[in-house]
XYZ file of C-alpha atoms in Angstrom:
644
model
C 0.000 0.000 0.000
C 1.216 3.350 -1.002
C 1.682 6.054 1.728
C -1.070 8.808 2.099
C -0.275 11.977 -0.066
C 1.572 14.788 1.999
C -0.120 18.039 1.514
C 2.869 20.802 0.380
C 3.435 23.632 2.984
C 1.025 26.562 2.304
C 3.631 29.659 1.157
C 1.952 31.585 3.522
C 3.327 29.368 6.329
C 6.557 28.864 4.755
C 7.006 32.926 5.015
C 6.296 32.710 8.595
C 9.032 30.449 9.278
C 11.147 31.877 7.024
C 10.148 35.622 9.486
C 10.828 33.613 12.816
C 14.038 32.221 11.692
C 15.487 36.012 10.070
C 16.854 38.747 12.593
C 13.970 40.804 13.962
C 11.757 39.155 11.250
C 13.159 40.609 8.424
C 14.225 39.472 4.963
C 18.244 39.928 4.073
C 18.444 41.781 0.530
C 15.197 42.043 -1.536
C 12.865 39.610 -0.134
C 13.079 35.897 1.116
C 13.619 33.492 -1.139
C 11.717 30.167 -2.063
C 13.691 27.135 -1.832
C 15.159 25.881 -4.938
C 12.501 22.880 -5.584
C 9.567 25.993 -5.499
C 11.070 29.197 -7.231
C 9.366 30.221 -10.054
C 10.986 28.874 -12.785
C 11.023 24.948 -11.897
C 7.612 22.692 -12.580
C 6.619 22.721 -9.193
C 3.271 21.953 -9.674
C 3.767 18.457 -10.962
C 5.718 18.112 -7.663
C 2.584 19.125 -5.847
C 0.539 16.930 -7.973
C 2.485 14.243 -7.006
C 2.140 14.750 -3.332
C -0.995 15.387 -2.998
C -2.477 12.612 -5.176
C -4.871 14.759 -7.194
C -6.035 15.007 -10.219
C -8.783 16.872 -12.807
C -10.909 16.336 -15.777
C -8.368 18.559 -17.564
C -4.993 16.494 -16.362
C -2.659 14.870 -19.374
C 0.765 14.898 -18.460
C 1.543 18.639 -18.124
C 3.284 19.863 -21.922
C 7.189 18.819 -22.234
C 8.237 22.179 -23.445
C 7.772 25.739 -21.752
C 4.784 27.558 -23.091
C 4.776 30.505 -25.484
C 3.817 33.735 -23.654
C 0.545 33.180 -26.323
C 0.296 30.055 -25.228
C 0.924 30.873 -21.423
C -1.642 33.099 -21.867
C -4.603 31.026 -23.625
C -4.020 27.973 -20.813
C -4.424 30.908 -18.077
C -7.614 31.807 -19.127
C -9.033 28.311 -19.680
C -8.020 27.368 -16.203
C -9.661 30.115 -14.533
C -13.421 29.963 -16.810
C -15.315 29.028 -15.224
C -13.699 30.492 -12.086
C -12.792 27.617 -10.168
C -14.843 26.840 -6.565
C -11.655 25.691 -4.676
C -7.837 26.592 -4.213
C -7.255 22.233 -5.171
C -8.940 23.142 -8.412
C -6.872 25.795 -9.098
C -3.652 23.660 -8.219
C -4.241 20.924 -10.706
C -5.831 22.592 -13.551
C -2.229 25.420 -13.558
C -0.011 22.097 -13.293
C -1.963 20.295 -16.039
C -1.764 23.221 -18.350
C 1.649 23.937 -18.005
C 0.965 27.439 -15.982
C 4.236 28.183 -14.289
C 5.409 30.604 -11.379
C 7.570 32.710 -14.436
C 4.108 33.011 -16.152
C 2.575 35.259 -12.861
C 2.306 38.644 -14.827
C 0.322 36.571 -17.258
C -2.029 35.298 -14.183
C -2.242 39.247 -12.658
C -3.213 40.658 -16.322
C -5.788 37.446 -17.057
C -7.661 38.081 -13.550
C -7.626 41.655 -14.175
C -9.255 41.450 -17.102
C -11.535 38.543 -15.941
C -15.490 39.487 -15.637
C -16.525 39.412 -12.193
C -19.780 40.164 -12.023
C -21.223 41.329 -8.630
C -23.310 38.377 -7.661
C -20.008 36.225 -7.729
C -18.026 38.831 -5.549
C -18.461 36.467 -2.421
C -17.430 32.957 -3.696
C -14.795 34.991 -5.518
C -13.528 36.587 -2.535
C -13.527 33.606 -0.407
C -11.327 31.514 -3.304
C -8.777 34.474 -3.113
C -8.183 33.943 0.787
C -8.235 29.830 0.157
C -5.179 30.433 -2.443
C -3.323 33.306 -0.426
C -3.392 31.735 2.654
C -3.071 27.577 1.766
C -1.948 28.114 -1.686
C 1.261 26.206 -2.285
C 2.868 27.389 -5.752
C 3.357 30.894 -6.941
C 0.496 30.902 -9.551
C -1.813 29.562 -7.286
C -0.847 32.499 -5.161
C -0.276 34.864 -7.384
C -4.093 34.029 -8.616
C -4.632 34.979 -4.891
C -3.288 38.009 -4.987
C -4.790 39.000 -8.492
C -8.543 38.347 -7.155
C -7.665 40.390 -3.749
C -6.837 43.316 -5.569
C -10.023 43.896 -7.194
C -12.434 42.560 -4.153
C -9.761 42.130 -0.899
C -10.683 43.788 2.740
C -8.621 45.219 5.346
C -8.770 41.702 6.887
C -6.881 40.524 3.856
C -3.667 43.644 4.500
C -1.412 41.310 7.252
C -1.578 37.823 5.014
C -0.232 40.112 2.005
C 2.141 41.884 3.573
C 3.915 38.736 5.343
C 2.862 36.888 1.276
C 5.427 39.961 0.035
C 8.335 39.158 2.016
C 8.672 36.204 -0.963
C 10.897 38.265 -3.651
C 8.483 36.452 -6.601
C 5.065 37.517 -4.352
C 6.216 41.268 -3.629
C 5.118 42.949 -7.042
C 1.661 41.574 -6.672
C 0.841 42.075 -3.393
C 2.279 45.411 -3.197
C -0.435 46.017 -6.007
C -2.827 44.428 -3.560
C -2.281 46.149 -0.909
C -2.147 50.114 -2.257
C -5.850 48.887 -2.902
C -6.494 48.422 1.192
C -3.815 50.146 3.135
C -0.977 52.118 1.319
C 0.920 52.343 4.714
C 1.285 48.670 5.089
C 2.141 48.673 1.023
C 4.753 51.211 1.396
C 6.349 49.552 3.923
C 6.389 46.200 2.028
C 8.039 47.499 -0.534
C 10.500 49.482 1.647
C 11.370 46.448 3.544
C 12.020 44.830 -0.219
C 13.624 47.572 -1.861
C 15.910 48.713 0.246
C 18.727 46.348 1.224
C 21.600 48.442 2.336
C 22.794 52.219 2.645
C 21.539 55.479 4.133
C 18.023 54.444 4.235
C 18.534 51.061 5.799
C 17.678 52.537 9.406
C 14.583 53.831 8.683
C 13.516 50.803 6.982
C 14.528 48.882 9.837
C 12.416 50.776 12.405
C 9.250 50.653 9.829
C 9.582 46.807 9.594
C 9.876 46.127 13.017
C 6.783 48.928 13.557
C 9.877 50.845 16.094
C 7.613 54.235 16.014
C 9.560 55.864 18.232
C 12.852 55.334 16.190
C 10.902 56.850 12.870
C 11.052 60.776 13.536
C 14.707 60.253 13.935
C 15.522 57.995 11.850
C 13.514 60.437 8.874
C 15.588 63.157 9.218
C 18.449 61.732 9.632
C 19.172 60.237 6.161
C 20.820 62.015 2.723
C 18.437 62.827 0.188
C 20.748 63.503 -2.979
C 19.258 61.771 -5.885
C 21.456 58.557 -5.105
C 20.163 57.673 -2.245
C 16.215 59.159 -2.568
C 14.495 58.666 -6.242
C 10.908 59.626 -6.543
C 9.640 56.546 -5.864
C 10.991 56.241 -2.872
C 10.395 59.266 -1.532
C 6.284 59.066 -2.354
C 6.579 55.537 -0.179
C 8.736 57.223 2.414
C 5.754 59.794 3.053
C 3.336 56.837 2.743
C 5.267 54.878 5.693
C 5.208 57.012 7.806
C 2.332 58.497 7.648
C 3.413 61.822 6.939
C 0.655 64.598 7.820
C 0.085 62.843 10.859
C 3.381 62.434 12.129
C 3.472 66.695 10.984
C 0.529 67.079 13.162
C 2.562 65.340 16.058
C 5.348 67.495 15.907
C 3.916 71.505 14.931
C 7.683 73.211 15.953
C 10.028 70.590 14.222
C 11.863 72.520 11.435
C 13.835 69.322 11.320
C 10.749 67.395 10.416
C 9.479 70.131 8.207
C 12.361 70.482 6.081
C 12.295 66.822 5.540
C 9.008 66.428 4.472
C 9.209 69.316 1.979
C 12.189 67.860 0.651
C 10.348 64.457 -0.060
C 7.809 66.661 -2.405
C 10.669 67.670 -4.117
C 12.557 64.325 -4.577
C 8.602 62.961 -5.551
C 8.405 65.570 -8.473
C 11.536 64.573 -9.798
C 11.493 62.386 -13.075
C 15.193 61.837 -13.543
C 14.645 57.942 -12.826
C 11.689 57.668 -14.302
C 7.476 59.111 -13.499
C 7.121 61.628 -11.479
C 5.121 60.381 -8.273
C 4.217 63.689 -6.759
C 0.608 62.892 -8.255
C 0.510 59.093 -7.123
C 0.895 60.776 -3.581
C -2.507 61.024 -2.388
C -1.987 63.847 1.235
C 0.325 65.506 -0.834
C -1.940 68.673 -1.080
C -2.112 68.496 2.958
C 1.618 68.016 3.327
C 2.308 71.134 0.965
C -0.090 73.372 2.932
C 1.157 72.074 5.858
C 4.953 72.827 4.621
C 4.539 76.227 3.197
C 2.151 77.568 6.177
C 4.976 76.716 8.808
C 7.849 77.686 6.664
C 8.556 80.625 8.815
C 10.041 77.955 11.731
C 12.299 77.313 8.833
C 15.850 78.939 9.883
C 17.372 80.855 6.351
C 19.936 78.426 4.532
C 20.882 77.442 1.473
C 19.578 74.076 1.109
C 16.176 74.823 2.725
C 15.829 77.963 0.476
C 16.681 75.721 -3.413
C 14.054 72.982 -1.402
C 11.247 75.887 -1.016
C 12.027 77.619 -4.386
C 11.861 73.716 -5.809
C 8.110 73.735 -4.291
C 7.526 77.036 -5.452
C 8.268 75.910 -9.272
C 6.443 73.073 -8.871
C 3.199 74.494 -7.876
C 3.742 77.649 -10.449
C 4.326 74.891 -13.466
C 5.114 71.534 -12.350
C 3.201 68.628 -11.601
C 2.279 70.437 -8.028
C -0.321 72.180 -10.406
C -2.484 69.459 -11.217
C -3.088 68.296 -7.791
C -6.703 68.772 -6.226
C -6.690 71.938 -4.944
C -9.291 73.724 -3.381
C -9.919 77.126 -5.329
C -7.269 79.293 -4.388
C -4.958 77.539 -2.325
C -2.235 76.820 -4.740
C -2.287 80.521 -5.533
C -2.434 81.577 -1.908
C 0.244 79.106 -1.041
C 2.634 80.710 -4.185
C 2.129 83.452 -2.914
C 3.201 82.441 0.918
C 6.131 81.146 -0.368
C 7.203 84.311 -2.706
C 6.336 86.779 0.576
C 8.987 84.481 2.876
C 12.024 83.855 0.360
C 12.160 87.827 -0.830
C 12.507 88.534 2.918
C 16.641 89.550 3.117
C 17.054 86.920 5.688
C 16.281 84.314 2.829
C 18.039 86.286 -0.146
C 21.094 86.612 1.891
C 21.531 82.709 1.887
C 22.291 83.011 -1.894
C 24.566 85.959 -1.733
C 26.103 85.105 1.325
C 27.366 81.627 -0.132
C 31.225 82.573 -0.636
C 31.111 84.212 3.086
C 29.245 80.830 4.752
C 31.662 78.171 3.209
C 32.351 75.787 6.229
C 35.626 75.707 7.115
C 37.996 72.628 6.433
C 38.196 69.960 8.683
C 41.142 67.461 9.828
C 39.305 64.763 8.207
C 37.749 66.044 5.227
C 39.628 65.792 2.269
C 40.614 68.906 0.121
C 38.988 67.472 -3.470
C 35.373 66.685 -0.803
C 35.420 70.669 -0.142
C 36.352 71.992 -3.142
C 33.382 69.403 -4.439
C 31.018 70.758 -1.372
C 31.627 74.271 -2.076
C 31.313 74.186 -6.168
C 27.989 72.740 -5.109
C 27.244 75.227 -3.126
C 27.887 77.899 -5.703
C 26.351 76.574 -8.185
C 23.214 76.498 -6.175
C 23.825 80.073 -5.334
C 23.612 80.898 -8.609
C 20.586 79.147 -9.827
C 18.749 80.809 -7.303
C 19.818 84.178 -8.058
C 18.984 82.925 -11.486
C 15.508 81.630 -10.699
C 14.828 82.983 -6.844
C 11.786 85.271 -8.575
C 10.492 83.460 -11.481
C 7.355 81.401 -9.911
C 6.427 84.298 -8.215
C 6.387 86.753 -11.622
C 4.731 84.692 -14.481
C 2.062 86.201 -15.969
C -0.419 83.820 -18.530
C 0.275 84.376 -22.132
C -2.722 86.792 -23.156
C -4.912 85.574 -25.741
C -3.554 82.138 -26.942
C -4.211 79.900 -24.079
C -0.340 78.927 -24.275
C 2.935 79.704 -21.408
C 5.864 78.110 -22.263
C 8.224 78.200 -18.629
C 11.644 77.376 -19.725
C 12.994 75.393 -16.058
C 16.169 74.296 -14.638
C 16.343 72.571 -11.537
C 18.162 72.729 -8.208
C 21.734 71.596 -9.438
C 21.717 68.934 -6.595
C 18.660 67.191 -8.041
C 20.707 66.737 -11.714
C 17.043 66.982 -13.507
C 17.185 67.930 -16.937
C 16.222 71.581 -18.119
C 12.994 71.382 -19.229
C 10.611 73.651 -21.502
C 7.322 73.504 -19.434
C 3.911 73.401 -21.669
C 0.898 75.094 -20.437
C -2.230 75.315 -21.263
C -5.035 77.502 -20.213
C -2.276 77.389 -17.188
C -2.196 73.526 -16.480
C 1.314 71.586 -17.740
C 0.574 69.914 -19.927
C 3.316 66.840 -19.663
C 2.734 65.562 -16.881
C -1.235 65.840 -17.128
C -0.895 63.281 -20.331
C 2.690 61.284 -20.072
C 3.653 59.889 -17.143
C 7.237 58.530 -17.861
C 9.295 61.515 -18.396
C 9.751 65.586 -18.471
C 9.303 67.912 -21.296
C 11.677 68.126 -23.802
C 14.517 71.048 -23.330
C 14.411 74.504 -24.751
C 17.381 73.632 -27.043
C 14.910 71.149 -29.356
C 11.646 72.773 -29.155
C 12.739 76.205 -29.321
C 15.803 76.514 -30.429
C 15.284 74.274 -33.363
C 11.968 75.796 -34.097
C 9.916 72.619 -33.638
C 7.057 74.149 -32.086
C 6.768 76.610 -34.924
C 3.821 76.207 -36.980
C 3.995 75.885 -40.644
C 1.182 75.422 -43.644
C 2.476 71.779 -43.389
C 1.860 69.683 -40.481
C 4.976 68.806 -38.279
C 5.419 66.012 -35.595
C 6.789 67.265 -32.495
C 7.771 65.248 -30.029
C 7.373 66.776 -26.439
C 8.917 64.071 -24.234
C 10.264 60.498 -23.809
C 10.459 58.445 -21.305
C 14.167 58.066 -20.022
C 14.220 54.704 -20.755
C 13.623 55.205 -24.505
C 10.625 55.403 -26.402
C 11.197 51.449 -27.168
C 10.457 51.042 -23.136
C 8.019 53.206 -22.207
C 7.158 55.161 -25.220
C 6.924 59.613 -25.975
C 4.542 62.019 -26.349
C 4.031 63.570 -29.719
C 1.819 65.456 -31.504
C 1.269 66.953 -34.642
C 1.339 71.312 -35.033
C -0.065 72.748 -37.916
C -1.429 76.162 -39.071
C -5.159 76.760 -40.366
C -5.512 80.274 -41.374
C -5.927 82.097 -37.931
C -5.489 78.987 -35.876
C -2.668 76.985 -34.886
C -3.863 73.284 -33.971
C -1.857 70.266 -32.186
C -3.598 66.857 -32.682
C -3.213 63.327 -33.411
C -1.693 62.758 -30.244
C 0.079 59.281 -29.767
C 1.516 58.023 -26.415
C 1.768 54.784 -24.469
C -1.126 54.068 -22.088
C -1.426 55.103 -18.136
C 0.659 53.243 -15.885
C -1.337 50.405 -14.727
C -4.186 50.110 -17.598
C -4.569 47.865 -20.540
C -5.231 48.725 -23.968
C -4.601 52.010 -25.624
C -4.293 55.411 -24.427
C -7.654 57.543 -23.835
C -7.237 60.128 -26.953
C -7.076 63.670 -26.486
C -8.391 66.382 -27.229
C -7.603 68.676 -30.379
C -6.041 72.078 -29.389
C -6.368 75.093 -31.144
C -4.327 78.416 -30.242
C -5.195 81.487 -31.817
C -2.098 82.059 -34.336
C -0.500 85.863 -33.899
C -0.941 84.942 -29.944
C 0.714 81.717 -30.095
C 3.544 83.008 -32.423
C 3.986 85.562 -29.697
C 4.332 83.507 -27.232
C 6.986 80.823 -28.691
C 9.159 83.950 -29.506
C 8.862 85.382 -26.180
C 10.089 82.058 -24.659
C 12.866 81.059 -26.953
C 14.249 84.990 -26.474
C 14.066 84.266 -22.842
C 17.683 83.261 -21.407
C 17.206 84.340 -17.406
C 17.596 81.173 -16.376
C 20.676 79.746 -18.345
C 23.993 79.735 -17.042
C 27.180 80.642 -19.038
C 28.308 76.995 -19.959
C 24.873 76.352 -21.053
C 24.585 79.278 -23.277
C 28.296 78.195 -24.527
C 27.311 75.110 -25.304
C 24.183 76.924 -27.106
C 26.928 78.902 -29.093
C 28.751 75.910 -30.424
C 26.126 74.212 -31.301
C 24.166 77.064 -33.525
C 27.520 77.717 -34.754
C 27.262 74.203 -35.563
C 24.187 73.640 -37.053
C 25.599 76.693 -39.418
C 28.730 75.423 -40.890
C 28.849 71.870 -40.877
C 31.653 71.799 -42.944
C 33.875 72.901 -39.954
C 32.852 69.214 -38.512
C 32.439 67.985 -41.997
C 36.478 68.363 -43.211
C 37.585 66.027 -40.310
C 34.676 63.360 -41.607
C 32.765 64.005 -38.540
C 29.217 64.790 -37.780
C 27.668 66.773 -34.842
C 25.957 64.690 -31.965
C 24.504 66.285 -29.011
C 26.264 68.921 -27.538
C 25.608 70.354 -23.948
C 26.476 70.884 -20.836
C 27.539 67.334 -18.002
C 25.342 65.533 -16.242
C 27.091 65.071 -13.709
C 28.365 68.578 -13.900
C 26.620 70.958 -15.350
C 29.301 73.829 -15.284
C 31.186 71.566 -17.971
C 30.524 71.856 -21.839
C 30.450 68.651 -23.855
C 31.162 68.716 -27.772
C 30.067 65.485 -28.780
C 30.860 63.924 -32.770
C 31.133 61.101 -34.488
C 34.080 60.017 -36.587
C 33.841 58.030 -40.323
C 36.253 57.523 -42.495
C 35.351 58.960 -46.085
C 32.118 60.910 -44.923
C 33.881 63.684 -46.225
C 33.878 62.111 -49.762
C 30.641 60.845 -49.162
C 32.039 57.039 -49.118
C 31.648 56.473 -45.378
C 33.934 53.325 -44.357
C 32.875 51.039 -41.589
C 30.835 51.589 -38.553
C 31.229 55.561 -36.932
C 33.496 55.959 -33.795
C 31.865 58.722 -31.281
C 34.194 61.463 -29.670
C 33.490 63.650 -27.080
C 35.793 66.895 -26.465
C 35.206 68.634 -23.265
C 35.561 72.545 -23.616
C 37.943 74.163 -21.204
C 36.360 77.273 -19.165
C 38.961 79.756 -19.473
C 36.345 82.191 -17.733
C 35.608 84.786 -20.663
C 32.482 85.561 -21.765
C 30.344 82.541 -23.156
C 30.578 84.466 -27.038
C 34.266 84.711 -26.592
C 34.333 81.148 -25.514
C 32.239 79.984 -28.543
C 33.939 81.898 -31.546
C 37.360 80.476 -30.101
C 35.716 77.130 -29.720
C 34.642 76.909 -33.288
C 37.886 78.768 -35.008
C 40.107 75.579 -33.239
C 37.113 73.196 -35.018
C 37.814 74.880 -38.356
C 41.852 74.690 -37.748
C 42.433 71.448 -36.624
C 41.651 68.227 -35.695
C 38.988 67.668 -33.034
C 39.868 63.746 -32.641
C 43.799 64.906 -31.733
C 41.972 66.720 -28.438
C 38.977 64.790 -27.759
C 38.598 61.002 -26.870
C 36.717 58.307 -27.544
C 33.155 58.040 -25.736
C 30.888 55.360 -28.179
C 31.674 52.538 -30.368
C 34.352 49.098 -29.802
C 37.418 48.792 -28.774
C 38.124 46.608 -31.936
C 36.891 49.610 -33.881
C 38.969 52.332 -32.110
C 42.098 50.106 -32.246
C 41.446 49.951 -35.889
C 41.678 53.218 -36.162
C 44.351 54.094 -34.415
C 42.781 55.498 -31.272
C 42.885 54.606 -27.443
C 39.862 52.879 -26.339
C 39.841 54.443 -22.843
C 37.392 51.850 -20.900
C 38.602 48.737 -19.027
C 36.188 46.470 -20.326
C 38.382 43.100 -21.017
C 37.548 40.208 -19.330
C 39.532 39.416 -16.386
């Protein structure tokens, strides 16, 4: 006689042990792991077939070879219609049909898009708790999940966030949970996110619920773009349950600088969508910021964080957040009142004066490093310091164009802000990236409307539009009107199909004319390497033969990432261009301009008589290509990239 069948271990419980065995309950890294025999990319479900002794009216031997995603996709859906009445059900049918624990975004999209009528909530509800809390496979769970999303309770919040400790559970039951209890979800994915670093502390104290470690812990961290993206910021703010813990603590300028500094690291979209409007108290945390801000002692930082609000509730995504009429105005206001005082506009001209002094242990590049930074923040807020505060709607056309560069220490790109009717209009429509710079749709006339339509494109996702797509539209002129339609752009984050279209916009033409000259005359906020690098390039774009003789070709040209005081000429290199019998795959160069601190229009005619004289490739070095390719041309390949 054969030996009963063994039920598997529920995941559920396997989590649990996995918590009491861990340090303080914790995972290490970014989430337990399964063991080997249940990770998602083994047949475990045959395993658990075997065990348990079942079987189903569907069961063959499950298929010998991994399914297509198609495939995958058509045996999800016929195991789960009709919607199974039990969690065994589920088991079997996802073994017999070959349903792995790789194919789980495949389960989350099918039971999102599964019809659950209302009638069927209840027996649908109670499968979803069966397979979170017995299930033993990762699609069985992950079905779990999927169902609790759309119909789970606040009973359901501890199972998932103990269920997202696994690293193959966490995406789906974060998803689950910012549909019951965003706290608990931030946390989750705090606790699974972050596995070392600056930030590790107040993880810690938030996964082992230490709430009197929090307030210090929150101010106690960096928040330079390394260390705080905008996603993490937004579930920062979530975890700790921001406005209350603001209410808790009225006279902490500590506390309120931090918290106004997580708007500003949320409206970022350097690393990807801004989450500023994913944050749900965020109007209550900005009211609650800029109404205390007079606790706020002058200094530098605090001052670029408060003109960063200031920008983004003049033109930023702070605009389209739901505020009650007038607030964002009154709060603009508030804000322009309190950094015009001289107490704040000394912090910016005081800079040079306010250096700290060296220290024993700090090494002499760290200060010269620490106190560029601190000039160059200086200066953009000399720069910008008024320009939220003084921008008046373009009369007649509907249309603003805000040309906007960032605090230097957030590294976001300069960006020419869109509005309409006084909404930005980026960030309203796209969701993965900023506007395009004033260099493209200015400077190269872009937005200019012609008798013949155009395609413009407005922004891209960092990623590239392969990844997560662009915004673009087309301009065109009709008679007294200029319109922008046929919009295309990837869909929300988080929905299916395409994206909702939008509407047609029509601008009346002198106005809107008016307008894009206004803007692209408008340098007040450049600096000088950015208007050198604005020189070179125009000069550029006007003789290419100076770029031409050398059989090179302009690429982009600007000013560092990493530091933006630095001008970057970059070009690529083929044999024969010249000729026009190009030989063998381009080489990319990249010269670096020396500052020799004249004026940017001295700078730029010297720049481009040394193009027209001699070689750029004997002073610049290589930045793109192969090393194969740069050897066979006789050039250094500067990266150590052999294998070793």
């Amino acid at each position: 006689m054969s030996a009963p069948a063994v039920p598997p271990t529920a995941l559920y419980d396997q989590v649990l042990s996995l918590r009491k065995a861990s340090p303080d309950g914790l995972p290490p890294g970014h989430g337990f792991d399964l063991p080997a025999d249940l990770r998602p990319d083994t047949p475990t479900d045959r395993r658990v077939e075997r065990r348990t002794g079942l079987r189903d009216d569907l069961t063959s031997q499950p298929p010998k070879t991994p399914l297509s995603r198609r495939e995958a996709a058509d045996a999800i859906r016929e195991a789960l219609d009709p919607l199974p009445a039990d969690a065994d059900t589920v088991h079997r049918r996802f073994a017999a049909l070959g349903v792995r624990g790789r194919h789980r975004n495949l389960i989350w999209a099918a039971v999102a898009a599964m019809p659950l009528p209302a009638d069927e909530h209840g027996t649908a509800r109670a499968l979803a708790r069966q397979l979170s809390r017995t299930g033993s496979t990762v699609p069985a769970v992950t079905a779990g999940l999927a169902l609790l999303t759309r119909l789970g309770e606040s009973e359901d919040a501890p199972y998932l966030s103990t269920l997202g400790l696994l690293r193959s559970l966490t995406g789906p039951a974060v998803q689950a949970l910012d549909a019951l209890d965003r706290r608990s979800a931030a946390v989750l994915w705090l606790v699974t996110s972050v596995s070392r670093g600056e930030l590790r502390p107040l993880v810690h104290a938030l996964g082992t619920r230490n709430d009197r470690a929090v307030r210090s812990e929150l101010v106690a961290f960096r928040t330079e773009p390394r260390f705080l993206g905008a996603t993490t910021a937004r579930r920062i703010a979530e975890a700790v349950r921001l406005p209350e813990l603001l209410a808790e603590h009225p006279a902490d300028a500590d506390l309120l600088a931090r918290a106004a500094r997580l708007l500003v690291r949320m409206a970022c979209t350097s690393d990807g969508a801004t989450q500023l409007l994913a944050y749900r108290e965020a109007p209550a945390v900005y009211e609650t910021v800029v109404t205390r801000a007079a606790l706020l002692p002058p200094a530098l930082a605090r001052h670029a964080t408060l003109l960063s609000l200031a920008l983004d509730l003049s033109s930023g995504p702070g605009a389209l957040l739901d505020w009650p009429s007038g607030c964002r105005e009154t709060l603009l206001g508030s804000l322009g009142r309190l950094l015009a005082e001289p107490s704040w506009t000394a912090t910016a001209t005081a800079t040079a004066t306010t250096a700290p002094a060296p220290t024993l242990t700090a090494a002499p590049d760290a200060q010269r490093r620490d106190e560029a930074a601190r000039r160059l923040r200086a200066d953009w807020i000399r720069r910008t310091g008024r320009r939220p505060f003084t921008r008046p709607d373009a009369p007649g056309s509907g249309l603003r164009i805000e040309i906007v560069a960032a605090d230097p220490a957030d590294g976001e790109p300069v960006e020419a802000r869109i509005l309409v009717d006084g909404r930005p209009l980026v960030p309203a429509v796209f969701a993965h990236g900023p506007a395009h710079g004033p260099e493209l749709l200015l400077d190269e006339g872009r937005l200019r409307a012609g008798p013949q339509p155009r395609r413009v494109r407005l922004a891209e996702a960092g990623c590239g539009e392969g990844c997560c797509g662009a915004l673009d539209v087309t301009v065109r002129r009709e008679g007294d009107r200029v319109v922008w339609e046929d919009w295309r752009r990837p869909p929300p984050p988080g929905t299916r199909g395409p994206a909702p279209e939008l509407p047609v916009l029509r601008f009346d033409a002198a106005a809107y004319d008016a307008e894009i000259t206004r803007a692209q005359a408008d340098r007040s906020w450049s600096w000088p390497a950015r208007t050198l690098a604005r020189l070179i390039k125009a000069g550029l774009v006007e003789r290419p033969e100076l770029l031409r003789r050398w059989d090179a070709r302009r690429s982009r040209i600007g000013t560092g990432h990493v530091d933006p005081e630095i001008v970057q000429v970059n070009f690529w290199y083929q044999p024969g261009s010249a000729a026009g019998r190009p030989e063998g795959e381009p080489l990319g160069f990249r010269w670096t301009v020396p500052d020799d601190g004249t004026p940017p229009e001295a700078q730029a005619a010297a720049a481009l008589r040394r193009l027209a004289e001699e070689d750029p490739k004997t002073y610049s070095r290589v930045s793109v290509g192969t090393r194969e390719r740069a050897e066979e041309l006789g050039y250094t390949w500067p990266f150590d990239d052999r294998p070793g």
